[in-house]
mmCIF file of C-alpha atoms and ligand atoms in Angstrom:
data_model
loop_
_atom_site.group_PDB
_atom_site.id
_atom_site.type_symbol
_atom_site.label_atom_id
_atom_site.label_comp_id
_atom_site.label_asym_id
_atom_site.label_seq_id
_atom_site.Cartn_x
_atom_site.Cartn_y
_atom_site.Cartn_z
ATOM 1 C CA MET A 686 11.144 -3.353 -43.437
ATOM 2 C CA HIS A 687 7.478 -2.885 -42.750
ATOM 3 C CA LEU A 688 5.657 -5.806 -41.208
ATOM 4 C CA THR A 689 2.745 -6.290 -38.898
ATOM 5 C CA LEU A 690 2.335 -8.331 -35.724
ATOM 6 C CA ARG A 691 -0.440 -10.242 -37.405
ATOM 7 C CA GLN A 692 1.867 -11.289 -40.263
ATOM 8 C CA LEU A 693 4.488 -12.385 -37.750
ATOM 9 C CA LYS A 694 1.973 -14.375 -35.776
ATOM 10 C CA VAL A 695 0.754 -16.203 -38.887
ATOM 11 C CA PHE A 696 4.321 -16.776 -40.058
ATOM 12 C CA GLU A 697 5.324 -18.180 -36.660
ATOM 13 C CA ALA A 698 2.466 -20.695 -36.794
ATOM 14 C CA VAL A 699 3.265 -21.818 -40.370
ATOM 15 C CA ALA A 700 6.982 -22.085 -39.607
ATOM 16 C CA ARG A 701 6.333 -24.060 -36.426
ATOM 17 C CA HIS A 702 4.005 -26.550 -38.147
ATOM 18 C CA LEU A 703 5.703 -26.340 -41.551
ATOM 19 C CA SER A 704 2.150 -26.518 -42.837
ATOM 20 C CA PHE A 705 -0.226 -23.816 -44.067
ATOM 21 C CA ARG A 706 -3.211 -26.013 -43.320
ATOM 22 C CA ARG A 707 -2.295 -26.709 -39.704
ATOM 23 C CA ALA A 708 -1.447 -23.041 -39.094
ATOM 24 C CA ALA A 709 -4.841 -22.058 -40.534
ATOM 25 C CA GLU A 710 -6.577 -24.516 -38.202
ATOM 26 C CA GLU A 711 -4.712 -23.275 -35.164
ATOM 27 C CA LEU A 712 -5.425 -19.629 -35.915
ATOM 28 C CA HIS A 713 -9.018 -20.239 -36.982
ATOM 29 C CA LEU A 714 -8.322 -18.722 -40.412
ATOM 30 C CA SER A 715 -8.919 -19.971 -43.911
ATOM 31 C CA GLN A 716 -5.900 -21.381 -45.754
ATOM 32 C CA PRO A 717 -6.055 -18.610 -48.442
ATOM 33 C CA ALA A 718 -6.026 -16.008 -45.635
ATOM 34 C CA VAL A 719 -2.869 -17.589 -44.233
ATOM 35 C CA SER A 720 -1.250 -17.689 -47.674
ATOM 36 C CA MET A 721 -2.144 -14.021 -48.179
ATOM 37 C CA GLN A 722 -0.478 -12.975 -44.915
ATOM 38 C CA ILE A 723 2.678 -14.906 -45.777
ATOM 39 C CA LYS A 724 2.752 -13.410 -49.279
ATOM 40 C CA GLN A 725 2.494 -9.909 -47.872
ATOM 41 C CA LEU A 726 5.223 -10.653 -45.339
ATOM 42 C CA GLU A 727 7.534 -12.019 -48.037
ATOM 43 C CA SER A 728 6.913 -8.981 -50.161
ATOM 44 C CA ASN A 729 7.658 -6.749 -47.145
ATOM 45 C CA VAL A 730 10.961 -8.467 -46.383
ATOM 46 C CA GLU A 731 11.687 -8.823 -50.109
ATOM 47 C CA LEU A 732 12.877 -12.422 -49.733
ATOM 48 C CA PRO A 733 11.122 -15.798 -49.873
ATOM 49 C CA LEU A 734 10.648 -17.315 -46.427
ATOM 50 C CA PHE A 735 9.437 -20.757 -47.499
ATOM 51 C CA ASP A 736 10.460 -23.225 -50.165
ATOM 52 C CA HIS A 737 7.753 -25.454 -51.551
ATOM 53 C CA VAL A 738 8.947 -28.850 -52.676
ATOM 54 C CA GLY A 739 6.011 -30.926 -53.817
ATOM 55 C CA LYS A 740 3.503 -30.769 -50.986
ATOM 56 C CA LYS A 741 6.221 -30.104 -48.429
ATOM 57 C CA VAL A 742 7.143 -26.708 -46.997
ATOM 58 C CA PHE A 743 10.649 -25.755 -45.853
ATOM 59 C CA LEU A 744 12.071 -22.628 -44.309
ATOM 60 C CA THR A 745 14.585 -20.691 -46.379
ATOM 61 C CA GLU A 746 17.613 -19.174 -44.717
ATOM 62 C CA ALA A 747 15.693 -15.893 -44.341
ATOM 63 C CA GLY A 748 12.762 -17.945 -43.056
ATOM 64 C CA HIS A 749 14.950 -19.490 -40.343
ATOM 65 C CA GLU A 750 16.119 -16.044 -39.242
ATOM 66 C CA MET A 751 12.582 -14.724 -39.265
ATOM 67 C CA PHE A 752 11.376 -17.734 -37.301
ATOM 68 C CA HIS A 753 13.987 -17.130 -34.624
ATOM 69 C CA CYS A 754 12.980 -13.447 -34.315
ATOM 70 C CA SER A 755 9.249 -14.113 -34.456
ATOM 71 C CA ARG A 756 9.513 -16.625 -31.599
ATOM 72 C CA ALA A 757 11.386 -14.092 -29.501
ATOM 73 C CA ILE A 758 8.766 -11.450 -30.284
ATOM 74 C CA ALA A 759 5.924 -13.862 -29.497
ATOM 75 C CA GLY A 760 7.622 -14.671 -26.177
ATOM 76 C CA LEU A 761 7.933 -10.984 -25.336
ATOM 77 C CA LEU A 762 4.291 -10.402 -26.174
ATOM 78 C CA ASP A 763 3.291 -13.264 -23.863
ATOM 79 C CA GLU A 764 5.471 -11.763 -21.167
ATOM 80 C CA ALA A 765 3.849 -8.361 -21.672
ATOM 81 C CA ASP A 766 0.450 -10.007 -21.374
ATOM 82 C CA GLU A 767 1.445 -11.595 -18.107
ATOM 83 C CA VAL A 768 2.881 -8.384 -16.659
ATOM 84 C CA ILE A 769 -0.266 -6.473 -17.541
ATOM 85 C CA GLU A 770 -2.389 -9.179 -15.975
ATOM 86 C CA GLN A 771 -0.276 -9.092 -12.839
ATOM 87 C CA LEU A 772 -0.502 -5.306 -12.737
ATOM 88 C CA LYS A 773 -4.242 -5.518 -13.039
ATOM 89 C CA GLY A 774 -4.260 -7.889 -10.089
ATOM 90 C CA GLY A 775 -1.976 -5.607 -8.031
ATOM 91 C CA ARG A 776 0.759 -8.222 -7.780
ATOM 92 C CA ARG A 777 3.555 -6.086 -9.192
ATOM 93 C CA GLY A 778 4.549 -2.437 -9.199
ATOM 94 C CA LYS A 779 5.621 0.308 -6.813
ATOM 95 C CA LEU A 780 3.958 1.795 -3.769
ATOM 96 C CA ALA A 781 4.999 5.136 -2.251
ATOM 97 C CA LEU A 782 3.657 5.128 1.285
ATOM 98 C CA SER A 783 3.968 8.006 3.747
ATOM 99 C CA VAL A 784 2.938 7.593 7.351
ATOM 100 C CA ALA A 785 2.775 9.596 10.559
ATOM 101 C CA SER A 786 5.447 8.742 13.090
ATOM 102 C CA THR A 787 3.105 6.829 15.408
ATOM 103 C CA VAL A 788 2.069 4.615 12.487
ATOM 104 C CA ASN A 789 5.638 3.383 12.393
ATOM 105 C CA TYR A 790 4.761 1.096 15.305
ATOM 106 C CA PHE A 791 2.356 -1.074 13.374
ATOM 107 C CA VAL A 792 2.824 -0.490 9.660
ATOM 108 C CA PRO A 793 5.926 -2.729 9.254
ATOM 109 C CA ALA A 794 3.946 -5.748 10.492
ATOM 110 C CA LEU A 795 1.221 -5.001 7.952
ATOM 111 C CA LEU A 796 3.742 -4.514 5.160
ATOM 112 C CA GLY A 797 5.327 -7.833 6.105
ATOM 113 C CA THR A 798 2.062 -9.675 5.521
ATOM 114 C CA PHE A 799 1.205 -7.667 2.404
ATOM 115 C CA CYS A 800 4.633 -8.265 0.835
ATOM 116 C CA ARG A 801 4.436 -11.985 1.512
ATOM 117 C CA ARG A 802 1.247 -12.013 -0.538
ATOM 118 C CA PHE A 803 2.715 -9.772 -3.256
ATOM 119 C CA PRO A 804 6.451 -10.496 -3.233
ATOM 120 C CA ASP A 805 7.183 -8.662 -6.475
ATOM 121 C CA ILE A 806 6.192 -5.162 -5.372
ATOM 122 C CA THR A 807 8.605 -2.411 -4.369
ATOM 123 C CA ILE A 808 7.645 -0.181 -1.470
ATOM 124 C CA SER A 809 9.077 3.116 -0.302
ATOM 125 C CA LEU A 810 8.076 4.100 3.223
ATOM 126 C CA ASP A 811 8.438 7.647 4.475
ATOM 127 C CA VAL A 812 7.853 8.231 8.195
ATOM 128 C CA THR A 813 7.285 11.889 8.798
ATOM 129 C CA ASN A 814 5.188 14.522 10.520
ATOM 130 C CA ARG A 815 1.707 15.668 9.732
ATOM 131 C CA GLU A 816 2.678 18.866 7.899
ATOM 132 C CA THR A 817 4.927 16.952 5.550
ATOM 133 C CA LEU A 818 2.237 14.343 4.986
ATOM 134 C CA LEU A 819 -0.250 17.026 3.999
ATOM 135 C CA ARG A 820 2.252 18.614 1.634
ATOM 136 C CA GLN A 821 3.028 15.242 0.068
ATOM 137 C CA LEU A 822 -0.667 14.668 -0.514
ATOM 138 C CA ALA A 823 -1.046 18.107 -2.083
ATOM 139 C CA ASP A 824 2.041 17.620 -4.301
ATOM 140 C CA ASN A 825 0.972 14.125 -5.316
ATOM 141 C CA GLU A 826 4.230 12.685 -3.938
ATOM 142 C CA ALA A 827 2.719 9.783 -2.023
ATOM 143 C CA ASP A 828 0.325 7.151 -3.347
ATOM 144 C CA LEU A 829 -1.200 6.612 0.064
ATOM 145 C CA VAL A 830 -0.862 8.364 3.409
ATOM 146 C CA ILE A 831 -1.688 6.896 6.813
ATOM 147 C CA MET A 832 -2.367 9.262 9.659
ATOM 148 C CA GLY A 833 -4.679 9.971 12.510
ATOM 149 C CA GLN A 834 -6.882 12.764 11.400
ATOM 150 C CA PRO A 835 -7.832 13.776 7.868
ATOM 151 C CA PRO A 836 -7.736 17.515 7.387
ATOM 152 C CA ALA A 837 -10.950 19.400 6.725
ATOM 153 C CA GLY A 838 -12.008 19.711 3.076
ATOM 154 C CA ASP A 839 -13.464 17.319 0.572
ATOM 155 C CA ASP A 840 -10.567 16.819 -1.824
ATOM 156 C CA LEU A 841 -9.325 13.769 0.096
ATOM 157 C CA GLU A 842 -10.724 10.293 0.266
ATOM 158 C CA ALA A 843 -10.126 8.884 3.738
ATOM 159 C CA GLY A 844 -10.951 5.430 5.049
ATOM 160 C CA ALA A 845 -10.810 4.609 8.751
ATOM 161 C CA PHE A 846 -9.385 1.134 9.216
ATOM 162 C CA MET A 847 -8.639 0.816 12.918
ATOM 163 C CA GLU A 848 -9.226 2.515 16.216
ATOM 164 C CA ASN A 849 -6.396 4.484 17.740
ATOM 165 C CA PRO A 850 -6.927 4.734 21.487
ATOM 166 C CA LEU A 851 -4.891 7.408 23.253
ATOM 167 C CA VAL A 852 -4.012 6.642 26.847
ATOM 168 C CA ILE A 853 -2.217 8.290 29.745
ATOM 169 C CA ILE A 854 0.987 6.569 30.789
ATOM 170 C CA ALA A 855 2.935 6.746 34.012
ATOM 171 C CA PRO A 856 5.783 4.886 35.670
ATOM 172 C CA PRO A 857 4.547 1.884 37.693
ATOM 173 C CA ASP A 858 5.356 3.611 41.007
ATOM 174 C CA HIS A 859 3.256 6.712 40.225
ATOM 175 C CA PRO A 860 0.654 7.526 42.961
ATOM 176 C CA LEU A 861 -2.213 7.202 40.442
ATOM 177 C CA ALA A 862 -1.024 3.816 39.133
ATOM 178 C CA GLY A 863 -3.584 1.107 39.860
ATOM 179 C CA LYS A 864 -6.262 3.614 41.018
ATOM 180 C CA GLN A 865 -9.647 3.171 39.349
ATOM 181 C CA GLY A 866 -11.745 5.959 37.831
ATOM 182 C CA VAL A 867 -9.342 8.827 38.494
ATOM 183 C CA PRO A 868 -11.332 12.081 37.933
ATOM 184 C CA MET A 869 -10.083 13.946 34.858
ATOM 185 C CA MET A 870 -9.706 17.172 36.850
ATOM 186 C CA ARG A 871 -6.955 15.434 38.798
ATOM 187 C CA LEU A 872 -4.858 15.723 35.594
ATOM 188 C CA GLN A 873 -4.385 19.445 36.310
ATOM 189 C CA ASP A 874 -2.007 18.502 39.115
ATOM 190 C CA GLU A 875 0.274 16.604 36.746
ATOM 191 C CA THR A 876 2.935 17.628 34.269
ATOM 192 C CA PHE A 877 2.638 16.223 30.730
ATOM 193 C CA LEU A 878 5.433 15.487 28.316
ATOM 194 C CA VAL A 879 3.941 16.387 24.949
ATOM 195 C CA ARG A 880 4.742 15.737 21.315
ATOM 196 C CA GLU A 881 5.830 18.561 19.004
ATOM 197 C CA ARG A 882 3.339 20.953 17.425
ATOM 198 C CA GLY A 883 1.986 19.487 14.219
ATOM 199 C CA SER A 884 1.775 15.994 15.711
ATOM 200 C CA GLY A 885 -1.671 14.426 15.594
ATOM 201 C CA THR A 886 -1.211 13.113 19.142
ATOM 202 C CA ARG A 887 -0.401 16.617 20.370
ATOM 203 C CA GLY A 888 -3.458 18.081 18.643
ATOM 204 C CA ALA A 889 -5.758 15.443 20.181
ATOM 205 C CA THR A 890 -4.253 16.027 23.627
ATOM 206 C CA GLU A 891 -4.835 19.782 23.457
ATOM 207 C CA ARG A 892 -8.376 19.332 22.166
ATOM 208 C CA PHE A 893 -9.252 16.939 24.975
ATOM 209 C CA PHE A 894 -7.985 19.257 27.708
ATOM 210 C CA SER A 895 -9.614 22.351 26.242
ATOM 211 C CA GLN A 896 -12.972 20.595 25.591
ATOM 212 C CA HIS A 897 -13.107 19.572 29.255
ATOM 213 C CA GLY A 898 -11.839 22.859 30.618
ATOM 214 C CA ILE A 899 -8.756 21.254 32.123
ATOM 215 C CA THR A 900 -5.459 23.108 32.284
ATOM 216 C CA LEU A 901 -2.718 21.237 30.466
ATOM 217 C CA ASN A 902 0.596 21.669 32.283
ATOM 218 C CA THR A 903 3.227 20.902 29.713
ATOM 219 C CA GLY A 904 6.696 19.918 30.730
ATOM 220 C CA MET A 905 9.141 18.983 28.015
ATOM 221 C CA GLU A 906 8.100 19.072 24.383
ATOM 222 C CA ILE A 907 9.532 15.944 22.764
ATOM 223 C CA SER A 908 9.332 15.172 19.077
ATOM 224 C CA ASN A 909 9.529 11.418 19.390
ATOM 225 C CA ASN A 910 7.299 8.769 20.978
ATOM 226 C CA GLU A 911 10.246 6.661 22.149
ATOM 227 C CA ALA A 912 11.827 9.609 23.961
ATOM 228 C CA ILE A 913 8.509 10.404 25.621
ATOM 229 C CA LYS A 914 8.228 6.850 26.920
ATOM 230 C CA GLN A 915 11.802 6.930 28.265
ATOM 231 C CA SER A 916 11.169 10.284 29.909
ATOM 232 C CA VAL A 917 7.952 9.068 31.529
ATOM 233 C CA GLN A 918 9.822 6.034 32.847
ATOM 234 C CA ALA A 919 12.436 8.400 34.244
ATOM 235 C CA GLY A 920 9.740 10.230 36.197
ATOM 236 C CA LEU A 921 9.852 13.496 34.239
ATOM 237 C CA GLY A 922 6.070 13.631 33.824
ATOM 238 C CA LEU A 923 3.069 11.786 32.422
ATOM 239 C CA GLY A 924 2.580 11.021 28.749
ATOM 240 C CA LEU A 925 -0.448 10.818 26.532
ATOM 241 C CA LEU A 926 0.253 8.484 23.625
ATOM 242 C CA SER A 927 -1.396 6.081 21.234
ATOM 243 C CA ARG A 928 -1.711 2.647 22.801
ATOM 244 C CA ASP A 929 -0.201 1.356 19.551
ATOM 245 C CA THR A 930 3.194 2.675 20.699
ATOM 246 C CA LEU A 931 3.180 0.905 24.059
ATOM 247 C CA GLU A 932 3.000 -2.834 23.546
ATOM 248 C CA MET A 933 6.504 -3.616 24.773
ATOM 249 C CA GLU A 934 6.614 -1.282 27.787
ATOM 250 C CA LEU A 935 3.235 -2.470 29.037
ATOM 251 C CA ALA A 936 4.185 -6.125 28.607
ATOM 252 C CA LEU A 937 7.429 -5.552 30.511
ATOM 253 C CA ASN A 938 5.647 -3.450 33.140
ATOM 254 C CA LYS A 939 7.973 -0.517 32.545
ATOM 255 C CA LEU A 940 4.984 1.772 32.118
ATOM 256 C CA VAL A 941 1.355 1.576 33.214
ATOM 257 C CA VAL A 942 -1.808 3.018 31.715
ATOM 258 C CA LEU A 943 -3.730 5.177 34.176
ATOM 259 C CA ASP A 944 -7.461 4.603 34.541
ATOM 260 C CA VAL A 945 -8.684 8.170 34.104
ATOM 261 C CA GLU A 946 -12.270 9.230 33.477
ATOM 262 C CA GLY A 947 -12.782 10.019 29.756
ATOM 263 C CA PHE A 948 -9.937 7.753 28.626
ATOM 264 C CA PRO A 949 -8.973 6.271 26.296
ATOM 265 C CA ILE A 950 -9.592 9.036 23.793
ATOM 266 C CA VAL A 951 -10.701 6.987 20.819
ATOM 267 C CA ARG A 952 -9.397 8.263 17.503
ATOM 268 C CA HIS A 953 -8.970 6.323 14.266
ATOM 269 C CA TRP A 954 -6.246 5.542 11.806
ATOM 270 C CA TYR A 955 -7.044 6.578 8.265
ATOM 271 C CA VAL A 956 -5.643 5.584 4.910
ATOM 272 C CA MET A 957 -6.058 8.484 2.522
ATOM 273 C CA HIS A 958 -5.281 9.848 -0.921
ATOM 274 C CA ARG A 959 -6.445 12.708 -3.064
ATOM 275 C CA ARG A 960 -9.902 12.100 -4.417
ATOM 276 C CA VAL A 961 -8.765 12.822 -7.983
ATOM 277 C CA LYS A 962 -5.793 10.470 -7.782
ATOM 278 C CA ARG A 963 -6.002 7.384 -9.928
ATOM 279 C CA LEU A 964 -4.588 4.696 -7.659
ATOM 280 C CA SER A 965 -2.231 2.153 -9.167
ATOM 281 C CA PRO A 966 -3.347 -1.478 -8.783
ATOM 282 C CA VAL A 967 -0.760 -1.941 -6.014
ATOM 283 C CA ALA A 968 -1.950 1.140 -4.112
ATOM 284 C CA GLN A 969 -5.537 0.014 -4.547
ATOM 285 C CA ALA A 970 -4.640 -3.466 -3.275
ATOM 286 C CA PHE A 971 -2.843 -2.066 -0.224
ATOM 287 C CA LYS A 972 -5.702 0.286 0.582
ATOM 288 C CA GLN A 973 -8.148 -2.640 0.435
ATOM 289 C CA PHE A 974 -5.792 -4.723 2.540
ATOM 290 C CA LEU A 975 -5.715 -2.021 5.236
ATOM 291 C CA LEU A 976 -9.465 -1.545 5.229
ATOM 292 C CA GLU A 977 -10.268 -5.239 5.312
ATOM 293 C CA LYS A 978 -7.416 -6.952 7.102
ATOM 294 C CA ALA A 979 -5.316 -4.578 9.225
ATOM 295 C CA ASN A 980 -7.555 -4.625 12.251
ATOM 296 C CA THR A 981 -7.864 -8.407 12.349
ATOM 297 C CA LEU A 982 -4.151 -8.931 11.783
ATOM 298 C CA LEU A 983 -3.027 -6.503 14.454
ATOM 299 C CA HIS A 984 -5.761 -7.187 16.994
ATOM 300 C CA PRO A 985 -6.988 -10.739 16.422
ATOM 301 C CA ASP A 986 -8.513 -10.743 19.905
ATOM 302 C CA LEU A 987 -10.562 -7.605 19.238
ATOM 303 C CA SER A 988 -11.465 -7.960 15.574
ATOM 304 C CA GLY A 989 -15.113 -7.416 14.852
ATOM 305 C CA VAL A 990 -15.664 -5.885 18.267
ATOM 306 C CA SER A 991 -14.197 -2.488 18.904
ATOM 307 C CA ARG A 992 -11.328 -1.805 16.493
ATOM 308 C CA GLU A 993 -12.995 -2.900 13.262
ATOM 309 C CA GLY A 994 -12.264 -0.586 10.345
ATOM 310 C CA LYS A 995 -14.628 0.575 7.655
ATOM 311 C CA MET A 996 -14.656 2.975 4.749
ATOM 312 C CA THR A 997 -15.890 6.386 5.689
ATOM 313 C CA ALA A 998 -15.894 9.795 4.119
ATOM 314 C CA GLY A 999 -16.257 11.393 7.534
ATOM 315 C CA ARG A 1000 -13.790 13.336 9.614
ATOM 316 C CA GLU A 1001 -12.914 12.936 13.251
HETATM 317 P P1 PGA B 682 1.507 11.605 15.275
HETATM 318 O O1 PGA B 682 0.223 10.720 15.149
HETATM 319 O O2 PGA B 682 1.519 12.655 14.202
HETATM 320 O O3 PGA B 682 1.319 12.217 16.630
HETATM 321 O O4 PGA B 682 2.634 10.626 15.227
HETATM 322 C C1 PGA B 682 -0.411 10.487 14.003
HETATM 323 C C2 PGA B 682 -1.690 11.234 13.963
HETATM 324 O O5 PGA B 682 -2.400 11.186 14.959
HETATM 325 O O6 PGA B 682 -1.962 11.836 12.884
#
């Protein structure tokens, strides 16, 4: 059986109205054009679909069957229309998001708000280290990546959406706690618990010390922000972490931020993807959401002042 969607559409209208004239009016066609479509359809299915008794039109048995199917097909086409519209608006679909481990502290709150706005999307979240993030970008495994420092090169599009201040933390009973304007050279006398190689926090720490000619005395190397915080609390050394990891400990006064000259080191959080990647509507919507809303949502007290994000092609 060879039939066209147009024939089905015309048939559905005639069968619904049981009138060629009303179907023609609805479809903005002439009555002969409607009759022609129905004739072609009947010749395609090789059975009459309508009986004409006087001026009245009735469906034949084949017509009833065809009407049933054409309604189902019309419903599916409407559904397809709706899905495509929703996809265009970013309200449906999948998002593969990969983030650096420190991002784990704030990205769930953002996803919570985003998913409330777009409840029909499916998100996979991979929390991993910088090397893996870079490989995922290169292999096109992630739609979007969030991390602290875009690598050099111009094949990535990176947008900074929020400041990422790095601070020095100590237990509340540390001798430098509460002191103002501690000279940075004083840091040489301290032991630092550092993140693993490949961590953005570790890289920024080493750059800061080397740029200022300060010796970095590393104690334990710890591959996890939580373990660093616990170890600092236990008096094993100082830590240098993103302030985004510290909300709870600072509120509970389990850790304090030292007031050291040159701190905080202000970095930024970036959302990035390969320049050549064609973002899905969902990925595009989430990227926009980060660039426009993340800062205000996470720091309502600071929005528009110091942590405001903006699109940039630059590198740290
Ligand atoms: P992390 O931080 O890799 O130290 O967790 C993220 C980053 O700065 O890229």
